[in-house]
Short mmCIF file of C-alpha atoms in Angstrom, two decimals:
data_model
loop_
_atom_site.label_atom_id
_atom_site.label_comp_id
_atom_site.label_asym_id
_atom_site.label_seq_id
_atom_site.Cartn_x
_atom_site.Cartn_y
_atom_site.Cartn_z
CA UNK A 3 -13.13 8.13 -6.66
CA UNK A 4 -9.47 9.11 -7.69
CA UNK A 5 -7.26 6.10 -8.24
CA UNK A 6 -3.64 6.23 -8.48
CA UNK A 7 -0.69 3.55 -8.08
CA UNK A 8 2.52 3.97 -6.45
CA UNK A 9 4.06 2.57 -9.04
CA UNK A 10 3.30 4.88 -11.40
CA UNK A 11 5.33 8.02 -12.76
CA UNK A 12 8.45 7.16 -10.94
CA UNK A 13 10.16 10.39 -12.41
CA UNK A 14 12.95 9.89 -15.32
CA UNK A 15 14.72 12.31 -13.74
CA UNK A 16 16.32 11.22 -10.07
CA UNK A 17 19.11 13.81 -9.64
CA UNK A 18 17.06 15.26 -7.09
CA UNK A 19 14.72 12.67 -4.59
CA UNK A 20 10.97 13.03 -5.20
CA UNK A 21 8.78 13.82 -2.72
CA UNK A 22 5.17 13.85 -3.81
CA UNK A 23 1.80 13.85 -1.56
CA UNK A 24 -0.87 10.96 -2.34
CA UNK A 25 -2.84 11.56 0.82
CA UNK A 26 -4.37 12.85 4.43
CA UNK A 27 -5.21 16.31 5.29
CA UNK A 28 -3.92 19.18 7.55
CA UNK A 29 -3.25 16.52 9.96
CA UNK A 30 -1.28 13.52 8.64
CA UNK A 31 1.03 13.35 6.01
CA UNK A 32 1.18 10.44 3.09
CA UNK A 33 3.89 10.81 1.02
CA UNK A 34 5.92 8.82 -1.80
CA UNK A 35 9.73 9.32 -2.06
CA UNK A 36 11.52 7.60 -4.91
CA UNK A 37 15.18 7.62 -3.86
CA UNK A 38 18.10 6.52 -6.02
CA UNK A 39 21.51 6.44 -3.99
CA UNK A 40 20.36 9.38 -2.24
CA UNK A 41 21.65 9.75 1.58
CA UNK A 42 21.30 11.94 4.44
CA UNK A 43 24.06 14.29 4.53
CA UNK A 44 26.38 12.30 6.51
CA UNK A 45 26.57 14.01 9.86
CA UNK A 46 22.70 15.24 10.02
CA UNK A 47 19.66 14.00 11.30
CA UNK A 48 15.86 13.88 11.10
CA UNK A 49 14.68 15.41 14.02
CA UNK A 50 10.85 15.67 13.76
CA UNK A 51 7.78 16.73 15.62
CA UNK A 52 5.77 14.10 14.11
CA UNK A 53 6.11 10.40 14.38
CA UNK A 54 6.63 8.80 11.29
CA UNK A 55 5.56 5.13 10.04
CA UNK A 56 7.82 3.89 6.60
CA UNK A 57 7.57 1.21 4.30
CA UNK A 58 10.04 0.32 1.37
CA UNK A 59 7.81 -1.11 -1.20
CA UNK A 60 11.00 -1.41 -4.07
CA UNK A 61 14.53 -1.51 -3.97
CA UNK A 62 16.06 -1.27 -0.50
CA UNK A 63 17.68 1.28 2.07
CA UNK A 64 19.67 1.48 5.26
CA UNK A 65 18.21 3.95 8.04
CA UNK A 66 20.51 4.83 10.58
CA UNK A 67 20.01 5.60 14.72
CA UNK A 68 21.72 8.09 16.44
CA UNK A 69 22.14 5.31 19.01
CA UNK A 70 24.42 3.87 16.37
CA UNK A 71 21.48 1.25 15.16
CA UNK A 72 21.37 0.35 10.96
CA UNK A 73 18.08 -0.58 10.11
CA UNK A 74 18.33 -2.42 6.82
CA UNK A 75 14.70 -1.90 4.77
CA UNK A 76 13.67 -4.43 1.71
CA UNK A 77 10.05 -4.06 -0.25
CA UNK A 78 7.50 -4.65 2.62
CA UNK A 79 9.75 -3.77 5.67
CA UNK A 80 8.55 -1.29 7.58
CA UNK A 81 9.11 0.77 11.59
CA UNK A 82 7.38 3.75 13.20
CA UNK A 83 9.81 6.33 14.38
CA UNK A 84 8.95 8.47 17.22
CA UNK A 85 9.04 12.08 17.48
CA UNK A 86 12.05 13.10 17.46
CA UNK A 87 13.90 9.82 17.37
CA UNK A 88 16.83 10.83 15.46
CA UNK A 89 17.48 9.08 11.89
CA UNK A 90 19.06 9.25 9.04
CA UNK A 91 19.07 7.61 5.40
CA UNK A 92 22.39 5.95 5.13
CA UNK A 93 22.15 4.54 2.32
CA UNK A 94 20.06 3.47 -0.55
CA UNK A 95 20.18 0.81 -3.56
CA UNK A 96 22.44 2.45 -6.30
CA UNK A 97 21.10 -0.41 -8.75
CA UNK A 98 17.46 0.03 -8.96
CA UNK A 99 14.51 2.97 -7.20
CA UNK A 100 13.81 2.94 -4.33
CA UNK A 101 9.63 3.77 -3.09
CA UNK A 102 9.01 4.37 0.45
CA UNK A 103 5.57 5.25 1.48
CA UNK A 104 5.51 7.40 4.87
CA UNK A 105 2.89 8.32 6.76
CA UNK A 106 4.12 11.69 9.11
CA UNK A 107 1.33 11.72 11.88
CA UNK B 6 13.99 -0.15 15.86
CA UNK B 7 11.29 -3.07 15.74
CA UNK B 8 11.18 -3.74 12.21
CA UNK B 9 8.75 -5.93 10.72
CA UNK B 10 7.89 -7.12 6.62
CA UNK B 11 4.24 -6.55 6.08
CA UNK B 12 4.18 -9.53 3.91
CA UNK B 13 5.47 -11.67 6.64
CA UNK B 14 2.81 -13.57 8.74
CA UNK B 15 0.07 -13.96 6.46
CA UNK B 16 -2.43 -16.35 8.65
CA UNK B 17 -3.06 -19.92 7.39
CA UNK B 18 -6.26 -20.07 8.70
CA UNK B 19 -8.49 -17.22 6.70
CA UNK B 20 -11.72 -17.92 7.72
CA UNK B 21 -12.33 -14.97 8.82
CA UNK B 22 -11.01 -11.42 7.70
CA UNK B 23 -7.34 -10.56 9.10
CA UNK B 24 -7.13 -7.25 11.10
CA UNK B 25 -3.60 -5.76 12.32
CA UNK B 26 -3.02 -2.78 14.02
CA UNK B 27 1.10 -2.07 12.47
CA UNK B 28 1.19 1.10 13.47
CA UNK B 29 0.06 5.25 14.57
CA UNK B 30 -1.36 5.92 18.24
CA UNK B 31 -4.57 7.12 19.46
CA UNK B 32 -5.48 9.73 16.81
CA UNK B 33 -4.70 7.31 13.34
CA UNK B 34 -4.57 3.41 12.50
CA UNK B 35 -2.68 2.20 10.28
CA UNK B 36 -3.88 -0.99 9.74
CA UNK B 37 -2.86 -4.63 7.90
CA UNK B 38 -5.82 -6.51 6.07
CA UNK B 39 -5.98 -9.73 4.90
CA UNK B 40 -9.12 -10.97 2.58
CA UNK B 41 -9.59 -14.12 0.91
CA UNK B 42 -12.97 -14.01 -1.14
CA UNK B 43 -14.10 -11.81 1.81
CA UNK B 44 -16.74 -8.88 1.47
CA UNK B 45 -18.77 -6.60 3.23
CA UNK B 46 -22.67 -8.19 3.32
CA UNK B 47 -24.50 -7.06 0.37
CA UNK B 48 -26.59 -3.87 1.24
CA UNK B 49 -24.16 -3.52 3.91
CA UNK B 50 -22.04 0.10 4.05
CA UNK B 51 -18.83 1.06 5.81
CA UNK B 52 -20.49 4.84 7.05
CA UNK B 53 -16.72 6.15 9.03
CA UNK B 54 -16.29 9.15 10.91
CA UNK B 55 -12.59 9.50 10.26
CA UNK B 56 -10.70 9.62 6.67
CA UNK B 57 -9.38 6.31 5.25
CA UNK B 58 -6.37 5.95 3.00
CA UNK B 59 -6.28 2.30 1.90
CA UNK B 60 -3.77 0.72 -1.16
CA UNK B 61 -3.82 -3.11 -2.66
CA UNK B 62 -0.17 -4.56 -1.79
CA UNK B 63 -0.94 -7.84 -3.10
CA UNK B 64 -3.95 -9.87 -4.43
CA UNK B 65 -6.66 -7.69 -5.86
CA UNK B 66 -10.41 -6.62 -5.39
CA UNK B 67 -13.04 -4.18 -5.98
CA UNK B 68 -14.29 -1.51 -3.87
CA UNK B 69 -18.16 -0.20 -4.25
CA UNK B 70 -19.00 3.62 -3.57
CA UNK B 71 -22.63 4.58 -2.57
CA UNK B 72 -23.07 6.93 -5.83
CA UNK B 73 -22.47 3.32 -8.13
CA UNK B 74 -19.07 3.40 -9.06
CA UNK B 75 -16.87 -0.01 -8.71
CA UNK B 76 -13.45 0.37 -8.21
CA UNK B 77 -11.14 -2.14 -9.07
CA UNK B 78 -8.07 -2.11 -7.17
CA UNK B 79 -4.83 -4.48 -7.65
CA UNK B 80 -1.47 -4.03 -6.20
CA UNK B 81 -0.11 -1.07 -5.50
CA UNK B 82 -3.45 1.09 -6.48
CA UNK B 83 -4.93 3.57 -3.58
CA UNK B 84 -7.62 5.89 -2.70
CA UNK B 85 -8.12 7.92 -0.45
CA UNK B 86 -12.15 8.14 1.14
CA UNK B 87 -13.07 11.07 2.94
CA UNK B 88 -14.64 10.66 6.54
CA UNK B 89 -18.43 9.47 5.90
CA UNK B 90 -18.28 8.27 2.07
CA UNK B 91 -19.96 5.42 2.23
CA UNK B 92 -18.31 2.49 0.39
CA UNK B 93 -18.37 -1.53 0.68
CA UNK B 94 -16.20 -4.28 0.08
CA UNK B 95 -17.97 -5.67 -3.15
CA UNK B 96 -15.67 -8.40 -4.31
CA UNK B 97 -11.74 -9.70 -2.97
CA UNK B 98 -10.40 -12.18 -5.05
CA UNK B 99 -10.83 -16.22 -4.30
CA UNK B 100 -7.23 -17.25 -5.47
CA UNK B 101 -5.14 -15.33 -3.02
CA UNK B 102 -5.03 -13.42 -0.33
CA UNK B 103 -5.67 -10.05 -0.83
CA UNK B 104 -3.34 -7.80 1.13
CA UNK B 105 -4.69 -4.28 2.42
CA UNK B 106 -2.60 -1.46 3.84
CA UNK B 107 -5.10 1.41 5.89
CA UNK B 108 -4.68 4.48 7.34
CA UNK B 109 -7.70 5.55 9.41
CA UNK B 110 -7.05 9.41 10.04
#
């Protein structure tokens, strides 16, 4: 049985967010992203065909609504976002990584 | 945006084993657990027909597989057991709770 933690191998390197796949199948998605002050693109949106359920398990983030809502995320907070419920990253913690775990279903 | 801290909550009463349903719909679970010095009865198996993606977020304990192997999992550590590899519960530890995070898929 393959064990990993999601605290491992946060990548040196965080010019670029890290996307990285640590489970499900041709079905569901489970993915870690280490962000470092990365944002949406201010003006763009998530729009996806899959709901999606995210946690922030370090640092913390703002995720924005199109119906103008700021969702502020610490270590442990977590929402499930509809299909195509609009969102975007506003902003995340310039100090310190942050992990989310998602789980694109 | 309901959001909610998956550390929040934690019953006082731990008697028995703490299921929560946090999120997914009718095709995945995703699931909060919460042992204290729980396990599955010896010579007992968990035999499931879908996938299960499960991490430690706090506490720690071991996981049995059919084949033998024990493995120990503390926080932040995951697996990922395929749809009808049987496994058990062999050991969650007796000082604090142990918090689970599942995805049935």
């Amino acid at each position: 049985m393959e064990k990993s933690n999601i605290f491992d191998k946060i990548p040196a390197d965080l010019t670029l967010e890290s996307f990285e796949q640590i489970g499900g199948n041709d079905k569901i998605l489970i993915e870690r992203i280490v962000s470092k002050a990365h944002v949406t693109p201010e003006g763009q949106w998530y729009d996806q065909d899959r709901s999606e359920w995210v946690m922030v398990l370090k640092g913390e983030a703002k995720l924005q609504f199109e119906q103008g809502e700021l969702v502020h995320m610490k270590a442990g907070d977590h929402v499930d976002i509809a299909a195509h419920c609009k969102h975007r990253v506003a902003w995340t913690s310039t100090e310190t990584e942050t992990l989310w775990l998602t789980v694109h279903y």
